[in-house]
XYZ file of C-alpha atoms in Angstrom:
313
model
C -29.774 10.050 -29.925
C -28.539 11.703 -26.510
C -27.437 14.817 -25.992
C -25.585 16.449 -22.702
C -27.835 17.672 -19.971
C -28.637 21.328 -20.683
C -26.896 23.688 -18.570
C -23.879 21.450 -18.310
C -20.457 19.761 -19.689
C -20.131 16.021 -19.259
C -17.169 15.475 -16.468
C -17.602 19.150 -14.918
C -18.308 19.814 -11.710
C -22.166 20.487 -12.495
C -21.996 17.118 -13.711
C -19.420 15.204 -12.572
C -20.589 11.792 -14.332
C -21.477 12.928 -17.568
C -25.195 11.964 -17.610
C -26.740 12.535 -20.018
C -30.673 12.421 -21.301
C -32.187 11.178 -24.330
C -33.923 13.961 -26.458
C -37.038 12.346 -26.368
C -39.598 14.826 -24.293
C -41.941 11.972 -23.406
C -40.059 10.132 -20.279
C -36.963 12.458 -19.731
C -34.928 9.797 -18.613
C -31.406 10.453 -16.887
C -28.605 8.572 -18.085
C -25.224 7.858 -16.504
C -22.226 7.829 -18.064
C -22.681 3.954 -19.658
C -25.526 5.469 -20.848
C -28.449 3.416 -18.717
C -30.875 4.580 -16.592
C -29.293 5.836 -13.128
C -30.422 4.204 -10.553
C -30.490 5.508 -7.116
C -28.753 2.396 -5.232
C -30.263 2.538 -1.323
C -27.863 3.981 2.339
C -26.386 0.962 3.387
C -27.700 -0.794 6.971
C -24.901 -0.973 9.649
C -24.654 -4.370 10.156
C -25.680 -5.453 13.687
C -22.551 -8.573 13.816
C -19.901 -8.982 11.542
C -18.551 -11.529 9.854
C -17.637 -13.986 7.755
C -16.347 -11.673 4.949
C -16.890 -12.176 1.548
C -13.853 -12.340 -0.023
C -12.984 -10.336 -3.319
C -10.415 -10.370 -5.987
C -9.223 -6.945 -7.566
C -8.102 -8.462 -11.167
C -6.680 -7.217 -14.207
C -3.126 -8.727 -16.255
C -2.608 -4.919 -17.537
C -1.142 -2.645 -14.682
C -1.754 0.394 -14.457
C -6.276 0.469 -14.192
C -7.216 1.030 -10.793
C -6.664 -2.212 -8.831
C -4.955 -0.809 -5.706
C -6.923 3.114 -6.046
C -9.867 0.966 -6.023
C -9.215 -1.446 -3.306
C -8.237 1.116 -0.476
C -11.312 3.263 -1.731
C -13.609 0.990 -2.504
C -12.978 -0.689 1.268
C -12.735 2.935 2.758
C -15.917 3.692 2.075
C -17.571 0.276 3.346
C -15.956 0.710 5.968
C -17.813 4.210 6.528
C -21.375 2.224 5.691
C -20.306 0.600 9.392
C -18.343 -2.780 7.746
C -15.675 -3.781 8.808
C -13.086 -4.899 5.654
C -9.683 -6.400 5.103
C -7.088 -5.477 2.437
C -4.882 -8.120 1.664
C -2.718 -6.576 -0.757
C -1.062 -9.782 -2.730
C 0.416 -7.847 -5.366
C 4.907 -7.589 -4.714
C 5.236 -4.076 -5.423
C 3.655 -3.797 -2.176
C 1.480 -1.203 -3.939
C -1.657 -1.464 -1.121
C 0.267 -1.208 1.271
C 1.972 2.122 0.518
C -1.265 4.156 -0.471
C -2.444 3.031 3.488
C 1.094 5.173 4.444
C 3.516 1.278 5.337
C 6.988 1.461 3.866
C 7.159 -1.906 2.714
C 10.875 -2.295 2.720
C 10.509 -2.352 6.587
C 7.895 -4.694 7.427
C 9.574 -7.916 9.076
C 6.129 -10.299 8.222
C 4.819 -9.601 5.259
C 1.899 -12.144 2.935
C 4.968 -13.627 1.686
C 5.909 -15.053 5.338
C 2.622 -16.081 5.939
C 2.058 -18.325 2.799
C 5.330 -19.898 3.099
C 6.429 -19.825 6.910
C 4.076 -22.970 9.130
C 4.725 -20.938 12.274
C 3.455 -17.518 10.813
C 0.298 -17.058 11.249
C -2.683 -13.748 10.196
C -2.686 -11.949 13.341
C 1.902 -12.007 13.184
C 1.069 -10.406 9.997
C -2.136 -8.520 10.480
C -2.260 -4.449 10.877
C -3.744 -1.976 11.192
C -4.523 1.401 9.380
C -5.238 4.515 9.688
C -8.970 3.830 8.696
C -10.932 2.349 11.805
C -12.955 -0.384 10.776
C -10.289 -1.212 7.926
C -7.229 -3.715 8.298
C -4.470 -4.469 6.433
C -2.103 -7.928 5.196
C 0.954 -6.098 3.327
C 3.334 -7.426 0.839
C 6.651 -6.286 -0.254
C 9.715 -7.426 -2.526
C 9.862 -10.568 -1.171
C 6.228 -12.037 -2.551
C 7.882 -12.296 -6.145
C 9.865 -15.007 -4.427
C 6.248 -16.865 -3.802
C 5.329 -17.756 -6.842
C 8.135 -19.908 -7.453
C 8.285 -21.182 -4.721
C 4.441 -22.263 -4.168
C 5.026 -24.236 -7.518
C 5.461 -27.422 -5.314
C 3.248 -27.490 -2.858
C 0.222 -29.804 -2.584
C -2.443 -27.378 -3.101
C -0.536 -24.943 -4.826
C -3.395 -22.576 -6.080
C -5.782 -23.144 -3.025
C -2.820 -21.271 0.210
C -3.764 -18.319 0.220
C -8.117 -19.305 0.988
C -6.858 -21.479 4.095
C -3.893 -18.832 5.680
C -5.834 -16.376 5.814
C -9.505 -17.842 6.641
C -8.429 -17.662 10.620
C -9.450 -13.929 9.365
C -13.052 -14.154 7.785
C -15.354 -14.489 10.309
C -14.160 -10.847 12.030
C -14.505 -9.171 8.904
C -17.320 -8.426 6.404
C -15.911 -7.445 3.706
C -12.082 -8.776 2.312
C -10.583 -7.378 -1.322
C -7.339 -9.025 -2.745
C -5.158 -6.402 -4.158
C -3.533 -8.652 -7.289
C -0.726 -8.107 -9.490
C -1.170 -7.622 -12.942
C -0.350 -10.774 -14.191
C -2.554 -13.712 -14.616
C 0.016 -15.921 -12.587
C -0.223 -18.269 -9.836
C -0.190 -15.641 -7.128
C -4.001 -14.625 -8.914
C -5.085 -17.936 -9.225
C -4.896 -17.856 -5.687
C -6.981 -14.906 -4.963
C -9.459 -16.239 -7.820
C -9.623 -19.541 -5.761
C -10.432 -18.973 -2.574
C -12.388 -15.954 -3.686
C -16.707 -15.095 -3.587
C -16.328 -12.547 -6.135
C -14.003 -11.432 -8.575
C -14.379 -7.233 -9.959
C -13.177 -6.059 -13.309
C -11.248 -1.677 -13.142
C -11.186 -1.413 -16.462
C -8.938 1.936 -17.743
C -11.287 4.303 -20.420
C -8.904 3.498 -22.755
C -7.990 1.073 -26.031
C -5.590 -0.893 -24.972
C -7.318 -2.303 -21.709
C -10.160 -3.463 -23.641
C -7.821 -6.054 -25.589
C -6.782 -8.727 -22.456
C -10.355 -8.773 -21.322
C -11.338 -11.814 -23.234
C -8.015 -13.401 -22.387
C -8.728 -11.978 -18.812
C -12.266 -14.284 -18.884
C -11.005 -17.222 -20.099
C -8.830 -17.622 -16.463
C -12.117 -16.400 -14.342
C -14.181 -18.952 -16.759
C -10.542 -22.210 -16.009
C -11.352 -20.819 -12.514
C -14.647 -21.499 -12.367
C -14.634 -25.016 -13.906
C -11.663 -26.502 -11.991
C -10.826 -24.849 -8.677
C -13.938 -22.384 -7.314
C -17.467 -22.881 -9.155
C -19.000 -21.106 -6.808
C -16.356 -17.972 -8.524
C -18.939 -14.675 -9.507
C -17.983 -12.077 -11.752
C -18.728 -8.707 -8.713
C -19.014 -6.442 -12.540
C -16.261 -4.495 -14.691
C -15.711 -0.628 -13.343
C -14.697 2.358 -15.636
C -11.749 4.188 -14.090
C -9.632 7.455 -15.506
C -13.183 7.979 -16.664
C -13.076 11.643 -18.576
C -16.492 12.826 -19.774
C -14.898 15.044 -22.420
C -12.672 13.127 -24.739
C -14.535 11.021 -27.304
C -12.144 8.228 -27.060
C -12.964 7.862 -23.074
C -17.258 7.408 -24.268
C -16.799 5.384 -27.404
C -13.911 2.826 -25.119
C -17.361 3.261 -22.132
C -19.612 2.178 -24.969
C -17.956 -0.708 -26.039
C -17.742 -2.245 -22.480
C -21.241 -1.625 -22.017
C -22.147 -3.487 -25.316
C -19.449 -7.003 -24.841
C -20.384 -6.876 -20.904
C -24.040 -5.167 -20.282
C -24.875 -5.386 -17.067
C -21.750 -6.515 -15.767
C -20.434 -2.930 -15.902
C -21.608 -1.091 -13.021
C -23.354 1.453 -13.399
C -21.101 3.712 -11.691
C -17.753 4.801 -12.718
C -14.477 6.317 -11.453
C -13.657 9.910 -13.224
C -9.914 11.056 -13.710
C -8.569 13.162 -10.707
C -5.554 14.560 -9.588
C -7.042 13.814 -6.051
C -6.091 9.508 -6.404
C -2.717 10.497 -6.889
C -2.626 12.806 -3.746
C -4.616 11.202 -1.759
C -1.486 8.016 -2.453
C 0.915 10.126 -1.522
C -1.206 11.281 1.487
C -1.173 7.936 2.598
C -4.479 7.902 2.779
C -7.776 6.868 1.566
C -8.907 9.716 -1.093
C -12.663 9.709 1.255
C -10.539 10.645 4.628
C -7.410 13.149 2.555
C -10.529 14.451 0.976
C -14.079 13.638 1.950
C -16.635 16.398 -0.588
C -14.179 15.031 -3.240
C -15.525 13.888 -6.567
C -13.216 10.719 -5.952
C -14.571 10.394 -2.689
C -18.296 10.176 -3.191
C -18.100 8.505 -6.743
C -16.235 5.332 -4.407
C -18.867 6.077 -1.860
C -21.247 5.360 -4.795
C -19.530 1.978 -5.846
C -19.228 1.121 -1.968
C -23.400 1.359 -2.806
C -23.654 -0.466 -5.784
C -22.143 -3.282 -4.644
C -23.337 -3.566 -1.352
C -26.849 -4.250 -3.303
C -25.879 -6.469 -6.264
C -24.582 -9.017 -3.468
C -27.276 -11.201 -2.143
C -28.691 -10.348 1.442
C -26.507 -10.417 4.248
C -24.249 -9.132 2.026
C -21.688 -11.939 3.686
C -21.249 -14.851 2.091
C -19.061 -18.060 4.146
C -18.052 -21.181 2.132
């Protein structure tokens, strides 16, 4: 049995993570919202040299679960710790580009051109963002045509990996924001990635497609990318004040155990506000609970990764 920490309510400013502690007086163990002891993740040491990048795909076939928000804000938090980060907008909706203040409709070159046109290089498409050390390969609606056109390509699952490969030596981390689908574009991202992160909304319907997603990841591991690892499942849009949210999170931890990140992203209006401003939450509202949550997530993923936190293929 658990009780909330005395004098605080889960999800409020004095207890932002919904922490609880056991009522057993012998240990007084502080538990995070996942009902596991909360580790203390060390402050990362900035790397002396950059690259090659560890490639991580943000994947969930359900839309609206926080993939784009996590890609932007985890990338910005990693930059704060001295890493160079490349973001790849691999969704035809271009939400990642919009979230960084870029109008996709005004772009002459995007990831689509990089995939489908031989004369276009990654450097031609690459854009700097308003955050130093955070760069972007943008996307727009043109990318929706690529899924059809790639069907006839030789080694169609490996096209993305081939075109971004020249950039990877210059970055420490590459985060790929995938579309809410398990189609050919997402398979491309999984094929070139070292790891896959699954943002998961703390809501019942978000659980339904996880088994299908895990099956797809297993098939990619068996047939296309034996080095692909599951980085973890990230609970997003969490509200510790609701029984439903706590029950869903408990079921996720029960099913996936240590694959679930200790860090949980709470629901807050500051995330859409930052999106409208075209900034990461870490620069839009640096002291907010959301910004601190993504900094904690950055420390946790760096602690999970092999040392050094970058990999070559």
